[in-house]
Coordinates of C-alpha atoms in Angstrom, one line a residue:
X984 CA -9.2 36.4 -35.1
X985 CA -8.8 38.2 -38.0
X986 CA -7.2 37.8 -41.9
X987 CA -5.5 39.3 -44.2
X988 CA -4.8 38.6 -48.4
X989 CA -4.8 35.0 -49.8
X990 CA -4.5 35.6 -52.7
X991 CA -2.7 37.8 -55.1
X992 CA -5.0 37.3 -57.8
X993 CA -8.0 39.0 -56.4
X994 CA -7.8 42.8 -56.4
X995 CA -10.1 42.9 -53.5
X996 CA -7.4 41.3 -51.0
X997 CA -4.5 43.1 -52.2
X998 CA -4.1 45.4 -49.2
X999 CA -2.7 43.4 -45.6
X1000 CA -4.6 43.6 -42.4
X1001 CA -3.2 43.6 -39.4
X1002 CA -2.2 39.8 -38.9
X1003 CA -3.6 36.7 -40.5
X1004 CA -4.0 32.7 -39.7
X1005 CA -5.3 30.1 -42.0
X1006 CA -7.5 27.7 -40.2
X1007 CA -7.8 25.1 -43.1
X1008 CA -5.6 22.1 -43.9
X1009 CA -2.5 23.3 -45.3
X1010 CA -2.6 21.6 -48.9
X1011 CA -5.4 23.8 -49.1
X1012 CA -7.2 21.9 -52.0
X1013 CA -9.1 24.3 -54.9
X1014 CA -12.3 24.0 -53.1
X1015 CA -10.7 25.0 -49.8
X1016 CA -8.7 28.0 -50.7
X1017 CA -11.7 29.0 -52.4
X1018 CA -13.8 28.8 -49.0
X1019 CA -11.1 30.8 -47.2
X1020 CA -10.8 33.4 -49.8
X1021 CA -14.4 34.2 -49.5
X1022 CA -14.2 33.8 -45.4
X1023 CA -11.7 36.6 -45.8
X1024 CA -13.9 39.1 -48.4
X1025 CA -16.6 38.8 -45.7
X1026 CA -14.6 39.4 -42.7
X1027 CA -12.9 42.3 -44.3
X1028 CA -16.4 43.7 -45.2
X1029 CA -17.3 43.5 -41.9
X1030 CA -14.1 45.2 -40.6
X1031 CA -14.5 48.0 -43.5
X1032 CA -18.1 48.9 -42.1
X1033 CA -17.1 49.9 -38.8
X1034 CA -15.7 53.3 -38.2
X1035 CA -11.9 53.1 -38.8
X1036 CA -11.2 57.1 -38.3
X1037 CA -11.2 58.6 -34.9
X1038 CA -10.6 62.5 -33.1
X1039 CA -6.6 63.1 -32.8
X1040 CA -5.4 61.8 -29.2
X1041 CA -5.1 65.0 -27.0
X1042 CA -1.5 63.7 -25.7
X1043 CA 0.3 65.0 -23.0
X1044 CA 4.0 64.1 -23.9
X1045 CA 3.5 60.9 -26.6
X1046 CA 5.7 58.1 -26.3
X1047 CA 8.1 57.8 -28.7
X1048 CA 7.3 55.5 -31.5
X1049 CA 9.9 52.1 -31.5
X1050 CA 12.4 52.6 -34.4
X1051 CA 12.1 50.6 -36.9
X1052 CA 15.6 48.2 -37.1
X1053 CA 18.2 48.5 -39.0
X1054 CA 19.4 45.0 -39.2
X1055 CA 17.8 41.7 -38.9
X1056 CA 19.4 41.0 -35.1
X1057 CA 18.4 44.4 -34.2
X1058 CA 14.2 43.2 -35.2
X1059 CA 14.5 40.6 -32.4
X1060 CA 13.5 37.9 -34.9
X1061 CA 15.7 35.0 -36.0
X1062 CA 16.5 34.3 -39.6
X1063 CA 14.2 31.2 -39.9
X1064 CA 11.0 32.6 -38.3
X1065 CA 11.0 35.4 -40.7
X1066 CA 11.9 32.7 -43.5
X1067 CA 8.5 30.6 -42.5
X1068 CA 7.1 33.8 -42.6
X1069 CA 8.1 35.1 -46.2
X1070 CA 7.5 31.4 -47.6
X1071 CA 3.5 31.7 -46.5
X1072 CA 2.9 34.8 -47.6
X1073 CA 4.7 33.9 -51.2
X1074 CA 2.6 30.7 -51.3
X1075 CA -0.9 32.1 -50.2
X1076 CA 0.2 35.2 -52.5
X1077 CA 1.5 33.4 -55.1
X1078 CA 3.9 36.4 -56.4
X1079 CA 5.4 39.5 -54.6
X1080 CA 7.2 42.2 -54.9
X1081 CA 10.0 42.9 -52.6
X1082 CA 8.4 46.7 -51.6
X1083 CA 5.1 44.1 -51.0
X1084 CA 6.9 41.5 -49.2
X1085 CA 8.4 44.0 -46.8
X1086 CA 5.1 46.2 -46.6
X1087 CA 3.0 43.1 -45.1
X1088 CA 6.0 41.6 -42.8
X1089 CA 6.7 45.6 -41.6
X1090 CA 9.8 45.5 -41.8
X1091 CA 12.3 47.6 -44.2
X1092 CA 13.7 46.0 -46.8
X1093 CA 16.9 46.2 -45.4
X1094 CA 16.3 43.7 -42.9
X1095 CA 14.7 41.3 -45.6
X1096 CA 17.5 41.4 -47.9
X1097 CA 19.5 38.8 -46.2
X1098 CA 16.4 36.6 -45.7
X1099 CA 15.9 36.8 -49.6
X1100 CA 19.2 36.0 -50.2
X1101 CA 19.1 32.9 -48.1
X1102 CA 16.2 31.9 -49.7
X1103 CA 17.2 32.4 -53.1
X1104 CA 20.7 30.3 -52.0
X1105 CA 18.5 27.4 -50.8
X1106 CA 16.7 27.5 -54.5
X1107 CA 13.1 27.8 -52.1
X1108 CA 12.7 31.1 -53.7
X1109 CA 13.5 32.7 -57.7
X1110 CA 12.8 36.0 -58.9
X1111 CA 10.9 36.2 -62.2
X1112 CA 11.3 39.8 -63.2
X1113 CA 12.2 43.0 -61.7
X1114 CA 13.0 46.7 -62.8
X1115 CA 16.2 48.7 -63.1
X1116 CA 15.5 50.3 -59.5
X1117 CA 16.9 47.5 -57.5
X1118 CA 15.4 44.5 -55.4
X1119 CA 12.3 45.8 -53.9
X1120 CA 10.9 45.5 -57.3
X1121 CA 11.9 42.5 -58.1
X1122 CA 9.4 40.0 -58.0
X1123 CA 9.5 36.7 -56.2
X1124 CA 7.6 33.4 -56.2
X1125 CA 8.3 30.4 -54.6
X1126 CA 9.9 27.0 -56.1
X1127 CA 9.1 23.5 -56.1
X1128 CA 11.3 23.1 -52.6
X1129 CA 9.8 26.4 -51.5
X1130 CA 6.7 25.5 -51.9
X1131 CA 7.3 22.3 -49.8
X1132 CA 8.6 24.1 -47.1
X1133 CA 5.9 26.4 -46.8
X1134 CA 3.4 23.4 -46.1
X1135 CA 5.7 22.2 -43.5
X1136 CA 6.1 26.0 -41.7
X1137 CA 2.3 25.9 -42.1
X1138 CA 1.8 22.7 -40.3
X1139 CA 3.8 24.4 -37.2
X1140 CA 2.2 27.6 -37.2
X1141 CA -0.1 29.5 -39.3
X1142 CA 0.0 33.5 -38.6
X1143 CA 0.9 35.1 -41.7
X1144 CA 1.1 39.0 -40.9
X1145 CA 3.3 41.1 -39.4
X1146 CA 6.7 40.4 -37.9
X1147 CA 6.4 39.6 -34.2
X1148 CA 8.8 41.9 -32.0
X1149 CA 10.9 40.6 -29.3
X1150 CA 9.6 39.9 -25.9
X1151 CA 12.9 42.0 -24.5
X1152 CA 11.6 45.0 -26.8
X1153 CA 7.6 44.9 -26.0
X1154 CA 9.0 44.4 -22.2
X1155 CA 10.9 47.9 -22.6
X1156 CA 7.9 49.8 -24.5
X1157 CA 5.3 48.9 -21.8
X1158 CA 8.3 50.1 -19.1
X1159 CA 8.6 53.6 -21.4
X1160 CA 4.3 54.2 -21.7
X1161 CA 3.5 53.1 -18.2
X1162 CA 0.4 55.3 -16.6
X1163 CA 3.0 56.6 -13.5
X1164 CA 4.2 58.6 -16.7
X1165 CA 1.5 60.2 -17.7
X1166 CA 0.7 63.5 -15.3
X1167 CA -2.7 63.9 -13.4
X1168 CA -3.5 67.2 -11.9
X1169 CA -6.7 67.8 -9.8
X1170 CA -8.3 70.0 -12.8
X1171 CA -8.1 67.5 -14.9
X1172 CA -9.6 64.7 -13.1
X1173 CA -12.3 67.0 -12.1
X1174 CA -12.8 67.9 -16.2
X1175 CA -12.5 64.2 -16.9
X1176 CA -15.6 62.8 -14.0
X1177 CA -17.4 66.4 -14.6
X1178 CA -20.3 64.9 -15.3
X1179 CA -20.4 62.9 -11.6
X1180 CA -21.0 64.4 -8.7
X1181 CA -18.3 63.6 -6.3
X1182 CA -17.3 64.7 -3.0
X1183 CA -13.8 67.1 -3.4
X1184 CA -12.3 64.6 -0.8
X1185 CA -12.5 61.7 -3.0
X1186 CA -11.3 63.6 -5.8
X1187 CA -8.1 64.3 -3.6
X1188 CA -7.9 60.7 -3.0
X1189 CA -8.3 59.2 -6.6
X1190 CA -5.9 61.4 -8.2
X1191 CA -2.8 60.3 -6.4
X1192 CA -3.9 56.8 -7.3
X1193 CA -4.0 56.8 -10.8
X1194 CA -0.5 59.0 -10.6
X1195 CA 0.6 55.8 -9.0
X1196 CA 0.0 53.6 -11.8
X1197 CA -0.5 50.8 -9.6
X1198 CA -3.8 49.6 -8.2
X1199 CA -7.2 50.7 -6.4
X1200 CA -9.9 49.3 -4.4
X1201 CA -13.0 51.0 -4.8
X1202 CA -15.9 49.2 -2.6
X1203 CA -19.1 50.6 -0.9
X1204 CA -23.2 49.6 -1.0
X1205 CA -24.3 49.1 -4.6
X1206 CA -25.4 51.7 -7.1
X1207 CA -23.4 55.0 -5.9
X1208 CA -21.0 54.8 -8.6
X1209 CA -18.3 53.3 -8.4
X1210 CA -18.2 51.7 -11.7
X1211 CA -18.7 54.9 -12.8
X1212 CA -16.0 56.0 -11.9
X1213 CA -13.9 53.4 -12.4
X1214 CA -15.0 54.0 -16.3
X1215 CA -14.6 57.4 -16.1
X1216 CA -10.9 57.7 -15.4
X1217 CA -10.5 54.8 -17.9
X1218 CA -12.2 57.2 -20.4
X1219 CA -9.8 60.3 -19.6
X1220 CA -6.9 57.9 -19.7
X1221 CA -8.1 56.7 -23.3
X1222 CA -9.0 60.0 -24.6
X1223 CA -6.4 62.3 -23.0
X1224 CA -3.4 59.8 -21.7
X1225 CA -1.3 60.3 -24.9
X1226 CA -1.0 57.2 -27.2
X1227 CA 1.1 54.0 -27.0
X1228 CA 2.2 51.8 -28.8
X1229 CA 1.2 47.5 -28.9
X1230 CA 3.0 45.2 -31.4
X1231 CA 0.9 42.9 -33.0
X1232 CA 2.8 40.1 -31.7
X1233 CA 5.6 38.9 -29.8
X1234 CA 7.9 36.3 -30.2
X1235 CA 9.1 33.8 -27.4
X1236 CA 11.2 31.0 -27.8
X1237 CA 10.3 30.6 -31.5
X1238 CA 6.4 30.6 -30.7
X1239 CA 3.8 34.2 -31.8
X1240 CA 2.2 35.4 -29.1
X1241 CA -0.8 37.7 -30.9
X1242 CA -1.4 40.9 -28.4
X1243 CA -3.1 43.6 -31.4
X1244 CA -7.0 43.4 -30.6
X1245 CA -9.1 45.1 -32.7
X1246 CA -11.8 45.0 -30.4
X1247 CA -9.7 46.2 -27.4
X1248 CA -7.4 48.4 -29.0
X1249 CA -8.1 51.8 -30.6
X1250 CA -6.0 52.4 -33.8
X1251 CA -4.9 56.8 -33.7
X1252 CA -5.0 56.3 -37.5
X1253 CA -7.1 54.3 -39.1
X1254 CA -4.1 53.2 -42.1
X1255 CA -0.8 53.4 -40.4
X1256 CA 0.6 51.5 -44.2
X1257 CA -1.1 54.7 -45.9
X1258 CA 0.8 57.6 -43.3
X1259 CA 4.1 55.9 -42.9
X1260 CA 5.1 53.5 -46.0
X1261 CA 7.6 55.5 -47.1
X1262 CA 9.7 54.4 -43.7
X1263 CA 10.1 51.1 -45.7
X1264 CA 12.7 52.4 -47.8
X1265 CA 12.9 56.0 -46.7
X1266 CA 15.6 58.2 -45.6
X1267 CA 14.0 60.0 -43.0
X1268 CA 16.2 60.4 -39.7
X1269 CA 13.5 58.8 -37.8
X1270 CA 11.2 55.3 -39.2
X1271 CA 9.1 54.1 -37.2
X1272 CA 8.7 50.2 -36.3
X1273 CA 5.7 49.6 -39.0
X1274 CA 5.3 46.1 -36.7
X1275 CA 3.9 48.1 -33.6
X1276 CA 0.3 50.1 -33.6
X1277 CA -0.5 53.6 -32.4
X1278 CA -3.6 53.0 -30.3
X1279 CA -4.9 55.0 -27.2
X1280 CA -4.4 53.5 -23.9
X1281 CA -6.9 51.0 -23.6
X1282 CA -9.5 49.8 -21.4
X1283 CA -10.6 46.4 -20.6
X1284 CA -13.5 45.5 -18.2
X1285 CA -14.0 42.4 -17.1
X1286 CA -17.2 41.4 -14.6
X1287 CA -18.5 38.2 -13.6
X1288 CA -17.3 35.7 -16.8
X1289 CA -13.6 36.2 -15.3
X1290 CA -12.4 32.8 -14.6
X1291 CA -8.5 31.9 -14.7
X1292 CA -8.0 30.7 -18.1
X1293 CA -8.6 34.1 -19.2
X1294 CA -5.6 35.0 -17.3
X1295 CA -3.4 32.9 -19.0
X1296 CA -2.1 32.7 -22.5
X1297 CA -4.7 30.7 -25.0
X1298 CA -3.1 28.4 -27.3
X1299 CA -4.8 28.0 -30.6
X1300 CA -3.6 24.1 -31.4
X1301 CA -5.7 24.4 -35.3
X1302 CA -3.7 27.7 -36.2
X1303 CA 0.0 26.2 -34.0
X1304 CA 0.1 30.3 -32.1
X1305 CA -0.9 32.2 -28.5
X1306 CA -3.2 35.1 -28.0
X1307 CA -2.1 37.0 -25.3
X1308 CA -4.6 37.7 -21.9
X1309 CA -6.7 40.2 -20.9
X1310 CA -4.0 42.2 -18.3
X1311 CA -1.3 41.7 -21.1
X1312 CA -3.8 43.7 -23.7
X1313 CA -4.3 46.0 -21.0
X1314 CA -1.1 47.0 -20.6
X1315 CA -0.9 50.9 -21.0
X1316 CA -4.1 51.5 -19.7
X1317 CA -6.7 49.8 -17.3
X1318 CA -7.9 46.5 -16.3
X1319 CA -11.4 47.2 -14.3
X1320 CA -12.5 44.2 -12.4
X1321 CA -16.2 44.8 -12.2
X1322 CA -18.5 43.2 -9.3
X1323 CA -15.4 41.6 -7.9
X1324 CA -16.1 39.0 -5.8
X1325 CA -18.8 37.0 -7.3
X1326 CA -17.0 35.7 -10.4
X1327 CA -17.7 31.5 -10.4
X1328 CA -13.9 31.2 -9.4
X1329 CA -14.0 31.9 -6.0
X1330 CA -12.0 35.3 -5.0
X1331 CA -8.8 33.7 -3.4
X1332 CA -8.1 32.1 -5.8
X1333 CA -8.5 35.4 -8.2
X1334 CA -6.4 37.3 -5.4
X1335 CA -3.4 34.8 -5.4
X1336 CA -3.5 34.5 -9.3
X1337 CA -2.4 38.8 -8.6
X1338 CA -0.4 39.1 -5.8
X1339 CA 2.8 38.8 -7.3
X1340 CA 2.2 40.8 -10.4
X1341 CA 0.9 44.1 -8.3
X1342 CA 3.9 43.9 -6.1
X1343 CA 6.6 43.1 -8.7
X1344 CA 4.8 44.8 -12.1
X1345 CA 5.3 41.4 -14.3
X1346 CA 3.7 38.5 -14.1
X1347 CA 4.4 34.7 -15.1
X1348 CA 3.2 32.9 -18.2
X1349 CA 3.4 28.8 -19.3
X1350 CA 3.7 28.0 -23.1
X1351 CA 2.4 24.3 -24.0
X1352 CA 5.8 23.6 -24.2
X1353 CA 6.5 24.2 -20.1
X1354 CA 8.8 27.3 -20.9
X1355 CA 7.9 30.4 -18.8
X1356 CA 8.5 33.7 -19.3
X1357 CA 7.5 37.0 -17.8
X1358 CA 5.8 39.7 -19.2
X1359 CA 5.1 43.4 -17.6
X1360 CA 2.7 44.0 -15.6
X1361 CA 1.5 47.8 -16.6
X1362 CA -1.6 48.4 -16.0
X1363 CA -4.0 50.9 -13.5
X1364 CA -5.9 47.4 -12.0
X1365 CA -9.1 48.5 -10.3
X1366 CA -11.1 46.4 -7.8
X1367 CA -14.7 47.3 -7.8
X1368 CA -17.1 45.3 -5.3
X1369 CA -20.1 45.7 -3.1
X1370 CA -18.6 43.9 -0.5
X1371 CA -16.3 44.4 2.1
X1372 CA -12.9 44.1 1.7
X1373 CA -12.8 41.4 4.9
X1374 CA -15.2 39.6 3.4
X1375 CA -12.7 39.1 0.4
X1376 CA -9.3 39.4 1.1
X1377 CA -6.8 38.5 3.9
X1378 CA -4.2 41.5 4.7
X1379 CA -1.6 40.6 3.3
X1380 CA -3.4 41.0 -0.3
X1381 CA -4.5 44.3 0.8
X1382 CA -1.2 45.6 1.8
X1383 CA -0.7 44.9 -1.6
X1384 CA -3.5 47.1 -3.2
X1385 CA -1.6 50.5 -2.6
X1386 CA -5.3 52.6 -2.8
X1387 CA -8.3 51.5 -0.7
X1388 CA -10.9 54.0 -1.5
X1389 CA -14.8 53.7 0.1
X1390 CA -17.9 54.9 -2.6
X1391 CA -20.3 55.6 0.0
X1392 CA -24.3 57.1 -0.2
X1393 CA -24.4 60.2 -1.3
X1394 CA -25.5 63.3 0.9
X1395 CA -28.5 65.1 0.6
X1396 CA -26.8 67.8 -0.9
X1397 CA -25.3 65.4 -3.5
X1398 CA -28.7 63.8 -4.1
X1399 CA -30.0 66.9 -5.1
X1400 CA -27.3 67.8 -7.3
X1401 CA -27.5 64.3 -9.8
X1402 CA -31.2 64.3 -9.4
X1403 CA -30.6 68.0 -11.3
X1404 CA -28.1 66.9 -13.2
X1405 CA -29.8 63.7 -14.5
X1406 CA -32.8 66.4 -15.2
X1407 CA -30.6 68.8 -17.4
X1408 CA -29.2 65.9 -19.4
X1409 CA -32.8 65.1 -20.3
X1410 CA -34.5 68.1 -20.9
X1411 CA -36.8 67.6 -18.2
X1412 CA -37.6 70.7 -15.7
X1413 CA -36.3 69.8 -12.0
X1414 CA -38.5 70.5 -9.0
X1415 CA -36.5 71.1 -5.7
X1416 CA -39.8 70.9 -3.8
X1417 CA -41.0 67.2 -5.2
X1418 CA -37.3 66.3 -4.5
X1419 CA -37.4 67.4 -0.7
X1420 CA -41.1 65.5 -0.8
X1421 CA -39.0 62.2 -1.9
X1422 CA -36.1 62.2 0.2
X1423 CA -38.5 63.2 3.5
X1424 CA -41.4 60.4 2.6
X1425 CA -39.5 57.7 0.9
X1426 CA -36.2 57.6 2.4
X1427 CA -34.9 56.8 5.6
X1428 CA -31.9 55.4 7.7
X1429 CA -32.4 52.1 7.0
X1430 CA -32.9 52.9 3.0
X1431 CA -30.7 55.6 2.2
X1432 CA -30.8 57.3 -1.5
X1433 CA -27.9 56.0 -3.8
X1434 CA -26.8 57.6 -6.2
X1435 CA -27.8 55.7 -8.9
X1436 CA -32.1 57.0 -7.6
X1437 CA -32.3 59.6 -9.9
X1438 CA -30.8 58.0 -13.3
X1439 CA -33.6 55.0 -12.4
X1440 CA -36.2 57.1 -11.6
X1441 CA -36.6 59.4 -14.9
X1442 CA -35.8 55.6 -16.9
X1443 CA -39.5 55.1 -15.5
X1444 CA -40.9 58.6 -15.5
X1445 CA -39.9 58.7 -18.7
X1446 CA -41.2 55.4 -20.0
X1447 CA -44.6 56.0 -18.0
X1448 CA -44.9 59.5 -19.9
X1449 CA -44.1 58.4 -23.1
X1450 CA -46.6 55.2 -22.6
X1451 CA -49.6 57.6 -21.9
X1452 CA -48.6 60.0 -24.7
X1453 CA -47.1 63.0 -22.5
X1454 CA -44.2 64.4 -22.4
X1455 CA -41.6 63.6 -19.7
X1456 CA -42.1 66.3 -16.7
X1457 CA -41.8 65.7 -12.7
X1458 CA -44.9 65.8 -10.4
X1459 CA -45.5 64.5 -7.1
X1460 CA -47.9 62.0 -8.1
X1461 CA -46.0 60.5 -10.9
X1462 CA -42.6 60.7 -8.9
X1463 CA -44.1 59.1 -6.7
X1464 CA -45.3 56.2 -8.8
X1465 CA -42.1 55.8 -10.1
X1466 CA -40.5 55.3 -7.1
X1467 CA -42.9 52.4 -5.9
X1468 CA -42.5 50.8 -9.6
X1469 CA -38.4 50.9 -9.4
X1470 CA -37.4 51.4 -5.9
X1471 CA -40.4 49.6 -4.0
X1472 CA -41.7 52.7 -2.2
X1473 CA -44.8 52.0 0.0
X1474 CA -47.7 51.3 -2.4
X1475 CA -50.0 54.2 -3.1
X1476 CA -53.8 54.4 -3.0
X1477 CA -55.5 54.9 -6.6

């Protein structure tokens, strides 16, 4: 969770974050506001130390940004949600401008002006001063009755931030960015895992499923990469899959469904107030919809902590709004289910949760009020396990996965080539000869090299060198005592 200003009067909170909650009674006594104020300094110190800027997205053809609306029916949002809205941020604010009013809800001021009207008609809102150029400088705080009904729009729900978008408008975005759009050749997925060594079948076989959008299977013994891999083309999709675009929240039925995640969600630019404010009250051809985020196409791994309540929406009853779940945040991009299969819900139950969404693209959600609702299902969903797919599924789930795609041990030829690899990225000389010692001595039918050896080798060659002061290098005797430390190789005599 994450906040935003409280309070006008302190120059350090004058700038909004991306959406904000207050978790405090709603009178919010001297001594409280106080507490949250200085919650919110630390949290945005916190936020202001991590890296905010990142490398341009290398995009293949970028989906067009939402426009922003040019009326308040055309936002998606109904008159009295954004009234609750403007009445907390004029309480917890104290005083606004109309430019700041409509630079923290992100909307233009166009769309405002019949909200400020109403509230000005009701007498829950007066303007105290204002300049020559028009209403977005005039300033508003709240009345007596204002202030009233801002405790009782707090006692419902608490976000303040943003404008939440319609649940018909983020259904048509994640439609627009869907992966299927985004083209794959074979050079490019061979640049993107160029640092695996794969067999040129597989290659063949993975591209066509991530063209399709839709869902793999990758299974196969332990440790030859198929999380790898799975990661990999998550990386090129993130790095080189064009941005999209996620709203910070959606409404449905009158209730904020929060879907921005910081922590998920990769902002293009690190200020998107700074680059575009002047689409608030610009006359550019084209504004963009301030209430939706440029971010690349994210990636969200989940591994044995998956249980189903992370599936559904979470209903937060202190702040009175939903955050959405994991495969909704992944929309755009990929939803790795890591070491499937031995999650504490058993993997039926997992399967069923996902056999409608894969074949129809949305999935069902419950609010706490019994409404449901769908909500697209866009996402590349990978399936990675070390067990068979028999020993998980029935076929009428697997009909369902379009891609079914065995990792198995790497040949000896491939061995080789990671055990150099591996070598090169750590500046340690390879020896062909020691190799050929290894895979004639050590290995055999019944323990076939992975492709994970070599990486877990040089972890303890390296570990045993540095230990007795040497620098990292390959001989048969310490190759050798490496292996029967990680691998449990036959014990050597001293």
């Amino acid at each position: 969770m994450s906040y935003g200003p409280l309070d006008s009067r302190s120059d350090e909170l004058s700038s909004p974050e991306d959406f904000t909650s207050i978790p405090e009674a709603v009178d919010l006594p001297e001594d409280v506001y106080e507490r949250i104020v200085q919650q919110v300094r630390d949290l945005r110190d916190a936020i202001n130390s991590q890296p905010q800027d990142f490398p341009p997205v290398d995009t293949h053809d970028p989906v067009e940004a939402p426009r922003a609306p040019a009326s308040l029916e055309a936002a998606g949002i109904s008159l009295g949600q954004l009234s609750d809205l403007v009445l907390k941020l004029l309480y917890l604010n104290g005083t606004l401008t109309g430019f700041e009013i409509s630079r923290q809800v992100r909307l233009p001021f166009s769309v405002l002006s019949e909200t400020m009207q109403s509230l000005k008609g009701d007498r829950s809102v007066e303007v105290s001063s204002g300049e020559m150029v028009g209403p977005l400088s005039y300033r508003y705080l709240l009345t007596e009755q204002g202030r009233v009904r801002a405790r009782e729009a707090f006692e419902t729900c608490r976000y303040v931030g943003p404008a939440p978008v319609s649940l018909e408008h983020y259904t048509r975005q994640c439609r627009l960015q869907s992966i299927k759009n985004v083209p794959l050749h074979e050079g490019e997925l061979a640049a993107a895992l160029h640092d695996l060594v794969l067999d040129p079948d597989l290659l063949r076989r993975l591209g066509p499923a991530v063209c399709s959008g839709q869902s793999i299977f990758l299974y196969g013994p332990p440790g030859n990469g198929k999380t790898v891999i799975a990661k990999g083309l998550g990386r090129w999709l993130n790095e080189c899959g064009g941005a999209i675009h996620v709203p910070y929240a959606f409404s449905v039925d009158n209730q904020i469904v929060a879907v921005f995640d910081p922590s998920i969600h990769r902002p293009v630019n690190s200020s998107p107030l700074d680059e575009e404010a002047p689409s608030i009250s610009s006359s550019h051809d084209f504004e963009p919809d301030l209430r939706w985020r440029q971010v690349r196409r994210p990636v969200v791994v989940a591994g044995g902590e998956l249980n189903l309540e992370m599936l559904d929406l979470r209903f937060h009853p202190a702040s009175g709004y939903y955050t959405a779940p994991l495969h909704v945040k992944a929309n755009g991009g990929v939803f790795l289910l890591d070491d499937f299969g031995r999650q504490l819900v058993p993997a039926p139950q997992l399967l069923n949760r996902w056999i409608l969404p894969l074949e129809d693209k949305t999935d069902a959600l419950t609010l706490s009020t019994g409404k449901k609702f769908t909500v697209p299902f866009e996402q590349l969903t990978i399936f990675s396990t070390n067990l068979r797919p028999e020993e998980l599924v029935d076929a009428s789930f697997l009909r369902r996965i379009r891609h079914k795609l065995e990792i198995g041990y790497p040949s000896e030829k491939q061995y080789r080539e990671i055990f150099r690899h591996t070598c090169e990225q750590r500046n340690i000389k390879y020896d062909d000869w020691i190799v050929s010692r290894l895979l004639t001595t050590q290995y055999g039918p019944e323990t076939p090299p992975k492709a994970s050896d070599p990486r877990d080798l040089l972890d303890v060659i390296e570990a045993i060198c540095r230990f007795r002061g040497d620098r990292p290098h390959l001989s048969e005797k310490i190759v050798f005592e490496a292996f029967q430390e990680c691998l449990g190789g036959p014990r050597l005599p001293h």
